[in-house]
Coordinates of C-alpha atoms in Angstrom, one line a residue:
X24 CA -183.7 106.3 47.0
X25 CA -184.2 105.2 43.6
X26 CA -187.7 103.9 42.4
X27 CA -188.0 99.9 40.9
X28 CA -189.1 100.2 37.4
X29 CA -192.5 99.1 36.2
X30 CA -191.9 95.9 35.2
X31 CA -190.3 94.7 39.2
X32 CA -193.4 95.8 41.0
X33 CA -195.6 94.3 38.6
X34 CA -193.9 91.0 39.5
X35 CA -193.7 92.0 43.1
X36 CA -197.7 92.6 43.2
X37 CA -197.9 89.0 41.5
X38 CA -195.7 87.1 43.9
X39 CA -198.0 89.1 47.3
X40 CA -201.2 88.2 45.1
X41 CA -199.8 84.4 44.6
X42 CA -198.6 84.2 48.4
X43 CA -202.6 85.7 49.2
X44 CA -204.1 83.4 47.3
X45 CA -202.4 80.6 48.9
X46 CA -202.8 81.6 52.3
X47 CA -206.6 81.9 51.9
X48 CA -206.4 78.6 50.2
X49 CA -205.0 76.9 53.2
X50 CA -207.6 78.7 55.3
X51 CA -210.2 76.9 53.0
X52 CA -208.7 73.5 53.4
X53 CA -208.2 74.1 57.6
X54 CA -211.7 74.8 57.4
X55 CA -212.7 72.3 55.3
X56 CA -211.7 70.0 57.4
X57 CA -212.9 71.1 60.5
X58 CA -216.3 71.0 58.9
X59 CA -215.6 67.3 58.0
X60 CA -213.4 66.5 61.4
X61 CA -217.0 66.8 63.3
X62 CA -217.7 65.7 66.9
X63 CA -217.6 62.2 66.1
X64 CA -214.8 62.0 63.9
X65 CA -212.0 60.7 66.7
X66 CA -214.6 58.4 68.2
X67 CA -215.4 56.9 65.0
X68 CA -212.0 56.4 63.5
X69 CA -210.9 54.9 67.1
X70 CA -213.9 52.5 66.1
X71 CA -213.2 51.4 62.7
X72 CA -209.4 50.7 63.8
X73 CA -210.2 48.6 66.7
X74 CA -212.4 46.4 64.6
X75 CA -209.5 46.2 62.1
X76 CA -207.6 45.2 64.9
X77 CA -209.8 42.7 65.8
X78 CA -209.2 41.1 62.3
X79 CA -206.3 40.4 62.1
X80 CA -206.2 38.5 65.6
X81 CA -207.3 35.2 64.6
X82 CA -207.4 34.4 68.3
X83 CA -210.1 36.6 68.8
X84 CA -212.4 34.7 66.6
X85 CA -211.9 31.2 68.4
X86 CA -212.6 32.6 72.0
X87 CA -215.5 34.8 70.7
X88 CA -217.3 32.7 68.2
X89 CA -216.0 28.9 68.2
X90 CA -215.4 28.6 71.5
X91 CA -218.9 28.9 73.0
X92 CA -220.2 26.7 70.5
X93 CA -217.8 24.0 71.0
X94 CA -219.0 24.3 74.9
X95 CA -222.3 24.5 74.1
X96 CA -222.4 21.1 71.9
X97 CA -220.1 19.3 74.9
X98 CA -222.5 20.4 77.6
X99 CA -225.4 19.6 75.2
X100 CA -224.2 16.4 74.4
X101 CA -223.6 15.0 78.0
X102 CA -227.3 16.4 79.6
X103 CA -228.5 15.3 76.0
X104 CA -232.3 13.3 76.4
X105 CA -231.6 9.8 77.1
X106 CA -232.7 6.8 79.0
X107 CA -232.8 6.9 82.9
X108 CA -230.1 5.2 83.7
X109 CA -230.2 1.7 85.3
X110 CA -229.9 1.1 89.2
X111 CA -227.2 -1.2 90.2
X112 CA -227.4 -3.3 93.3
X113 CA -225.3 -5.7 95.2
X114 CA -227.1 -8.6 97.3
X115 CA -225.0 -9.5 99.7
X116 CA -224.5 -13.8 99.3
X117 CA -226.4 -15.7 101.6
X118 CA -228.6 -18.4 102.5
X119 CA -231.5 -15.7 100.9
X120 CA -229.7 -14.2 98.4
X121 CA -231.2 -16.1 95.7
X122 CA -234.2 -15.6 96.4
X123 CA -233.9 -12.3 97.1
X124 CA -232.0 -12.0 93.6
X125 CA -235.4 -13.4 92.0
X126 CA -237.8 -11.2 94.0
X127 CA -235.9 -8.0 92.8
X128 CA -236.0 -9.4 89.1
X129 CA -239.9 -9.8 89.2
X130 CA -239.8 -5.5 90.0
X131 CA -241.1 -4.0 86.7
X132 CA -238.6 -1.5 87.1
X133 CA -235.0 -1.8 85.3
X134 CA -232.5 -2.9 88.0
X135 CA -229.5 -4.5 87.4
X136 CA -228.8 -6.9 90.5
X137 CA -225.8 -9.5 91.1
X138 CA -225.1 -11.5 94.2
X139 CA -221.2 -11.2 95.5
X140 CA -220.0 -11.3 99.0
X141 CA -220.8 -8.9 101.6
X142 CA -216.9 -7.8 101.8
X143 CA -216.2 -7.4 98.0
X144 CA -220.1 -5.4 97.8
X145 CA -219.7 -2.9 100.6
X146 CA -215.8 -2.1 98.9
X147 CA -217.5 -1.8 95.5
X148 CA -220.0 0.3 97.0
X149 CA -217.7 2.7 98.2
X150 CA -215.9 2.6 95.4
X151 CA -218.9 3.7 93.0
X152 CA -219.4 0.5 90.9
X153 CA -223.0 -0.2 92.9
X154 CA -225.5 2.2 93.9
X155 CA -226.9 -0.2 96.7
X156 CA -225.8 -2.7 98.6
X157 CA -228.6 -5.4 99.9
X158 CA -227.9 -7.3 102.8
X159 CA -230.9 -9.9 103.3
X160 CA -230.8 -11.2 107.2
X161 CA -232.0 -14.8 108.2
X162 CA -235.0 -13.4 109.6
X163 CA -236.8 -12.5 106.7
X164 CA -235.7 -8.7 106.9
X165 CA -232.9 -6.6 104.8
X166 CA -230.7 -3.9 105.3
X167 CA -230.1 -1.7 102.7
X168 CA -226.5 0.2 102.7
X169 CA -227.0 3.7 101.0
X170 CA -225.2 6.7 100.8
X171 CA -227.7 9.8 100.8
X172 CA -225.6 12.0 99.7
X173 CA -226.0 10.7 96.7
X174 CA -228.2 10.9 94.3
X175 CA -228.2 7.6 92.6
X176 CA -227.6 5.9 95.8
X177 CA -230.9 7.2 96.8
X178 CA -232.6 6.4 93.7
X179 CA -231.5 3.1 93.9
X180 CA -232.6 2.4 97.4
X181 CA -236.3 3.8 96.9
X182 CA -236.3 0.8 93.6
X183 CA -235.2 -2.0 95.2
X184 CA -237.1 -1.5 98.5
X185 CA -240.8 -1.0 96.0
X186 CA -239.2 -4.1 94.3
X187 CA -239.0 -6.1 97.4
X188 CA -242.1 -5.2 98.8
X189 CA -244.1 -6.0 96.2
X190 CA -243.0 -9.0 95.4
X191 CA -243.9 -10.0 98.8
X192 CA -247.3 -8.9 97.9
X193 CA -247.9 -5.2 99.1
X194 CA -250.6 -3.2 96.6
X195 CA -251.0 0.4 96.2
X196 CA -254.0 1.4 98.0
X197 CA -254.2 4.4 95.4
X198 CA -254.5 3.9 92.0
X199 CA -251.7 6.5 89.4
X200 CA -250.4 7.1 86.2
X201 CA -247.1 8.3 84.7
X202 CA -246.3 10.3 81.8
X203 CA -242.9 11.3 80.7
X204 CA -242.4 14.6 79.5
X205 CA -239.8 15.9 77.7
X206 CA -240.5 19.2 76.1
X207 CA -237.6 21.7 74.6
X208 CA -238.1 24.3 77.0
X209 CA -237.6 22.3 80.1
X210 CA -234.3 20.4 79.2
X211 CA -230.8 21.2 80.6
X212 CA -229.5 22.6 76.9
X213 CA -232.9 24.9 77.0
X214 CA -231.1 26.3 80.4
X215 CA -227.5 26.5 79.6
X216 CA -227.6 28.1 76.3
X217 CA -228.6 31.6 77.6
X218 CA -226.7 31.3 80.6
X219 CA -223.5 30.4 78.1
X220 CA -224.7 33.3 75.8
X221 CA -224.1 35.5 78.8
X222 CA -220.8 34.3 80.1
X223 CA -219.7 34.4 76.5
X224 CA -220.8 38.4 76.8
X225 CA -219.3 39.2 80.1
X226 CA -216.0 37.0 78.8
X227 CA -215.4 39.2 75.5
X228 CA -216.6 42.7 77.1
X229 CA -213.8 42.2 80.1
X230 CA -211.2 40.6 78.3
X231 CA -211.5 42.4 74.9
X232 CA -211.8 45.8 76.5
X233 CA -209.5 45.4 79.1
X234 CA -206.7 43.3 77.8
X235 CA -206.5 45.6 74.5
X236 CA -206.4 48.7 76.5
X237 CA -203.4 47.4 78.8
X238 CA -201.8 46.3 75.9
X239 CA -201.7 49.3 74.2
X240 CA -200.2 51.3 77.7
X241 CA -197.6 48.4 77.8
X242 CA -196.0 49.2 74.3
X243 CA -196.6 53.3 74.3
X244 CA -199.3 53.7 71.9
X245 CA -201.2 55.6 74.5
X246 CA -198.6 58.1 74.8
X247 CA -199.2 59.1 71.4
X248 CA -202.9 59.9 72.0
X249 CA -202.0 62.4 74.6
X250 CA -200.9 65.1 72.6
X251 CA -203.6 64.5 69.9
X252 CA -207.2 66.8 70.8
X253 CA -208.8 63.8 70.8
X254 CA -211.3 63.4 73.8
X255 CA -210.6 60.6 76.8
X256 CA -214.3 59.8 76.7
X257 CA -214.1 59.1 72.8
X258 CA -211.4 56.7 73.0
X259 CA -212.5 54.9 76.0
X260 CA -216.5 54.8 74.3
X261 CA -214.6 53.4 71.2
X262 CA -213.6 50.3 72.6
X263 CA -216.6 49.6 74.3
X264 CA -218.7 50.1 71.7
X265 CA -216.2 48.0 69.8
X266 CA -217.6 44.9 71.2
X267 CA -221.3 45.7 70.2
X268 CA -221.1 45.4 66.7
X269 CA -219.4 41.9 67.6
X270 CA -221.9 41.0 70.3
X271 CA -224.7 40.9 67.4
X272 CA -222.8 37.7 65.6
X273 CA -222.3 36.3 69.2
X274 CA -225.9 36.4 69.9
X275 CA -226.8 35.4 66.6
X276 CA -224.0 32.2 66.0
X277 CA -225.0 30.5 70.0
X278 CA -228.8 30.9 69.2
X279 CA -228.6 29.6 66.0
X280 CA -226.6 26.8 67.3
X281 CA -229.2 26.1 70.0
X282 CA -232.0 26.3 67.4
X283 CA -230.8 24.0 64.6
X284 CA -228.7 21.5 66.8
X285 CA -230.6 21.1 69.8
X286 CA -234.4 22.4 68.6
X287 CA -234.5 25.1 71.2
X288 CA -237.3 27.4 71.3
X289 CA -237.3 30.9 71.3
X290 CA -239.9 32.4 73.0
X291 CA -239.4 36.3 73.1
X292 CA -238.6 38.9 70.6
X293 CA -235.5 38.7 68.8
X294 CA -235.0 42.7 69.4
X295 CA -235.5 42.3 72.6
X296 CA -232.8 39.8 72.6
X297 CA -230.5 42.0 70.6
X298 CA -230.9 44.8 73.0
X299 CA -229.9 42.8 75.9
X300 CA -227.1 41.7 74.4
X301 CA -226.3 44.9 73.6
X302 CA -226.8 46.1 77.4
X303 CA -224.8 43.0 78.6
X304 CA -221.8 43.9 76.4
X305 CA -221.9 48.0 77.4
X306 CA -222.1 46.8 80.8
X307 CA -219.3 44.0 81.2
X308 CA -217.0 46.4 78.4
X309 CA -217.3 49.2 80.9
X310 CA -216.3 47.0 83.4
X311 CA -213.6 45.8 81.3
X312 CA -212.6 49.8 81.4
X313 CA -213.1 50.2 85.2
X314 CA -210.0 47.6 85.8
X315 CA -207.9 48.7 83.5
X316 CA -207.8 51.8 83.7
X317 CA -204.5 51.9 85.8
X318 CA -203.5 48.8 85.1
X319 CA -200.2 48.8 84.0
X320 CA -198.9 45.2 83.0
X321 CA -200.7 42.5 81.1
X322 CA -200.0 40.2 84.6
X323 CA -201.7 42.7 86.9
X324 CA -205.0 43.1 84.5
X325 CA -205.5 39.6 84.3
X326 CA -205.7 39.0 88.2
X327 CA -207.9 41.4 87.7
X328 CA -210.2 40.6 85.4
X329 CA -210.4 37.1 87.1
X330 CA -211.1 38.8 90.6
X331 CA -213.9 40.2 89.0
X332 CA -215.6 37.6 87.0
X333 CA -214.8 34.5 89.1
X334 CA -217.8 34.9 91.7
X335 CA -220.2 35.4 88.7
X336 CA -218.9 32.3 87.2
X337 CA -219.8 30.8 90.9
X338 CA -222.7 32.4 91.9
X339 CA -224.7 33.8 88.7
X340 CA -226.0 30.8 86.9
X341 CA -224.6 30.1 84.1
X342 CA -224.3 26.3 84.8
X343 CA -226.9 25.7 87.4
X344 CA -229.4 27.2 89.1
X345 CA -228.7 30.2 91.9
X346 CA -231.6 29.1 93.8
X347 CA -229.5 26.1 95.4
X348 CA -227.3 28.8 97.2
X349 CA -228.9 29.7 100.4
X350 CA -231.7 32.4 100.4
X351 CA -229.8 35.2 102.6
X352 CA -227.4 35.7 100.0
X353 CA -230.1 35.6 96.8
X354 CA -230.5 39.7 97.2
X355 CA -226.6 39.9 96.3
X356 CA -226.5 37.1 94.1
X357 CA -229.2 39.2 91.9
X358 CA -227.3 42.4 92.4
X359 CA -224.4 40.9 90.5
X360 CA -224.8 41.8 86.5
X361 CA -224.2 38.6 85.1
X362 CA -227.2 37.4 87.4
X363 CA -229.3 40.0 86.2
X364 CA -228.1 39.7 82.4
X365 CA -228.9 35.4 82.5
X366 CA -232.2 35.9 84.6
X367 CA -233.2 38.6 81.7
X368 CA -232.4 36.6 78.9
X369 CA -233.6 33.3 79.9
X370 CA -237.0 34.9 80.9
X371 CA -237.0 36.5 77.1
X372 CA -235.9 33.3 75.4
X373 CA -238.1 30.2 77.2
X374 CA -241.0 32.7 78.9
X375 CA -241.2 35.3 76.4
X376 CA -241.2 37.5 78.5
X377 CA -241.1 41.6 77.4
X378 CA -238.7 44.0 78.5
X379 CA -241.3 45.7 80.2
X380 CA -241.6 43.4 82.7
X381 CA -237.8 43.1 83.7
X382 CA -237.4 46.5 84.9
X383 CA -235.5 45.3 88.0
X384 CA -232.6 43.3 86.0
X385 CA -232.7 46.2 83.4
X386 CA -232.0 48.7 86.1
X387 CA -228.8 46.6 87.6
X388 CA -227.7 46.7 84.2
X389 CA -227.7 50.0 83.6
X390 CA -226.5 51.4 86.8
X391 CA -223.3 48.6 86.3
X392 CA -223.1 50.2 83.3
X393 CA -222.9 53.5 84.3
X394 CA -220.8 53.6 87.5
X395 CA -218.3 51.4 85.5
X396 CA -217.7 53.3 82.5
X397 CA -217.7 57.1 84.6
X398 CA -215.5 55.7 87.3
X399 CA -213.4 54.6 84.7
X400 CA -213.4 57.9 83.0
X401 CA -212.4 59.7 86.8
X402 CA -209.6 57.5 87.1
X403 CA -208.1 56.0 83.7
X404 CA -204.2 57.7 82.9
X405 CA -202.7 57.1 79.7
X406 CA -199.7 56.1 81.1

């Protein structure tokens, strides 16, 4: 076998040194980026691109940021502070319908009485266009047709019968006083705003979670995930915690709107406001990821999502008060986490009330939380 000369394994050691060299290079690099690829890498990468995503849906910032706003100046506008309104009667004509007409006028209340017939004022009645009907009879008496289910009606009947009888000359055996207060705090607005500030929560962690996540399945991009090492947890934590960064503009845009529009008050701790938010949205996102996480069409998540929310729309308080709704069902009422989320904020916002002392509503929070987002984990598939 005959030797290479010199000068060929020179250049053969050169090209194994070259090839060494560059295999340790790549070694390097791998490692390099391993050390920069930490435990957090896929989870924060699957965060910044859902909030690029978000970007570039304009939709997203009508129904997260204008939307609620636009509500709350409607709703604040109709309940805004105003002048009772005026009591409208209809005496029935008559041989004592004049004078029953001038003995209502002497009332120093503010009621607005005409005299029609008794046919044309019991159909106007019914129709709405009088809250009374008086009917004075030729024996000195009067019959007063009211409908007590409502409230106006009612009103209006309590007015014209003080009206009436002191005209004919009853006195109060008691002696009061009035004062009107009005006091931000204790207005409609004062109410609604948190109660819209937690809809608006419970609204953007369902639909923004789920309705992305169901989207994605529907056109494949979760198939691609699969044969990445990236972790289920990481991706699913990603876009919940998505809609925390947004839910600090949510809390800040409605509040200041409440503040500057309507003079609300804020009572409580603005951290303590920003960490209920913050436990509203991780709670209603992880919902968001408990019904879709087999969800496979946009159709089916949507019936869904509306299945879900609908009785906290009813039953939670956003628009009124719970405490109308029979007492047997209160204990689930306040078991719901919208219930728990609005009782929690309005007691920070008009009581200034500390976290400390809402360890009950926290706990419902968290433990919706929890069961949500590891239930969702069990069962979510990427296809």
């Amino acid at each position: 076998m005959i030797d290479a000369d010199p000068k060929t394994k020179e250049r053969t050691r050169a090209a194994a040194g070259i090839a060494s060299d560059a295999l340790k290079g790549d070694v390097r690099l791998r490692n390099a980026a391993v050390r920069r690829n930490g435990r957090w890498s896929g989870y924060t990468h699957l965060l910044v691109a859902r909030l690029k995503e978000m970007q570039r849906e304009p939709e997203v910032i009508f129904w997260v940021f204008l939307f609620p706003l636009l509500l709350a100046f409607g709703l604040g506008i109709a309940f805004r502070s105003r002048p009772a309104s005026i009591s409208s009667l209809a005496i029935a004509a008559g041989p004592r319908a004049k004078a029953t007409l001038e003995m209502v006028q002497q009332s120093s209340r503010p009621l607005h009485a005409q005299i029609v017939d008794e046919a044309e004022a019991v159909n106007g009645f019914r129709l709405g266009r009088y809250d009374l009907v008086v009917i004075p009879n030729n024996s000195g008496n009067f019959e007063y047709r009211y409908d007590p289910a409502r409230p106006e009606s009612v009103l209006a009947r309590a007015e014209a019968d003080d009206a009436l009888q002191s005209a004919a000359g009853r006195t109060n055996p008691l002696p009061t006083s009035a004062r009107a207060s009005s006091e931000p705090g204790a207005r409609y607005i004062d109410f609604l705003i948190p109660g819209l500030l937690g809809m608006n929560l419970m609204n953007s962690g369902m639909w923004g979670v789920g309705f992305a996540l169901v989207d994605m399945r529907q056109r494949k991009l979760l198939k691609r995930f699969v044969a990445t090492p990236m972790r289920r947890s990481d991706f699913l934590l990603a876009l919940t915690s998505s809609r925390l960064l947004l839910m600090i503009v949510e809390v800040g845009l409605l509040l200041g709107f409440g503040i500057f529009a309507f003079h609300m008050r804020v009572a409580g701790s603005w951290v303590a406001i920003v960490l209920l938010g913050a436990l509203g949205a991780a709670t209603f996102g992880g919902l968001g990821l408990l019904t879709a996480s087999r969800a496979q069409k946009i159709e089916s998540v949507s019936g869904l999502i509306n299945l879900v929310m609908m009785p906290m729309w009813i039953f939670s308080g956003v628009f009124f008060s719970y405490e109308r709704f029979p007492a047997v069902v209160h204990p689930f009422i306040r078991a719901l986490p919208l219930t728990a989320l609005n009782d929690a904020l309005r007691a920070t916002i008009l009581e200034g009330a500390p976290l400390a002392a809402q360890a009950g509503r926290l706990a419902v929070l968290v433990a919706w939380a929890a069961i949500s987002f590891f239930l969702a984990l069990a069962w979510f598939r990427w296809t």
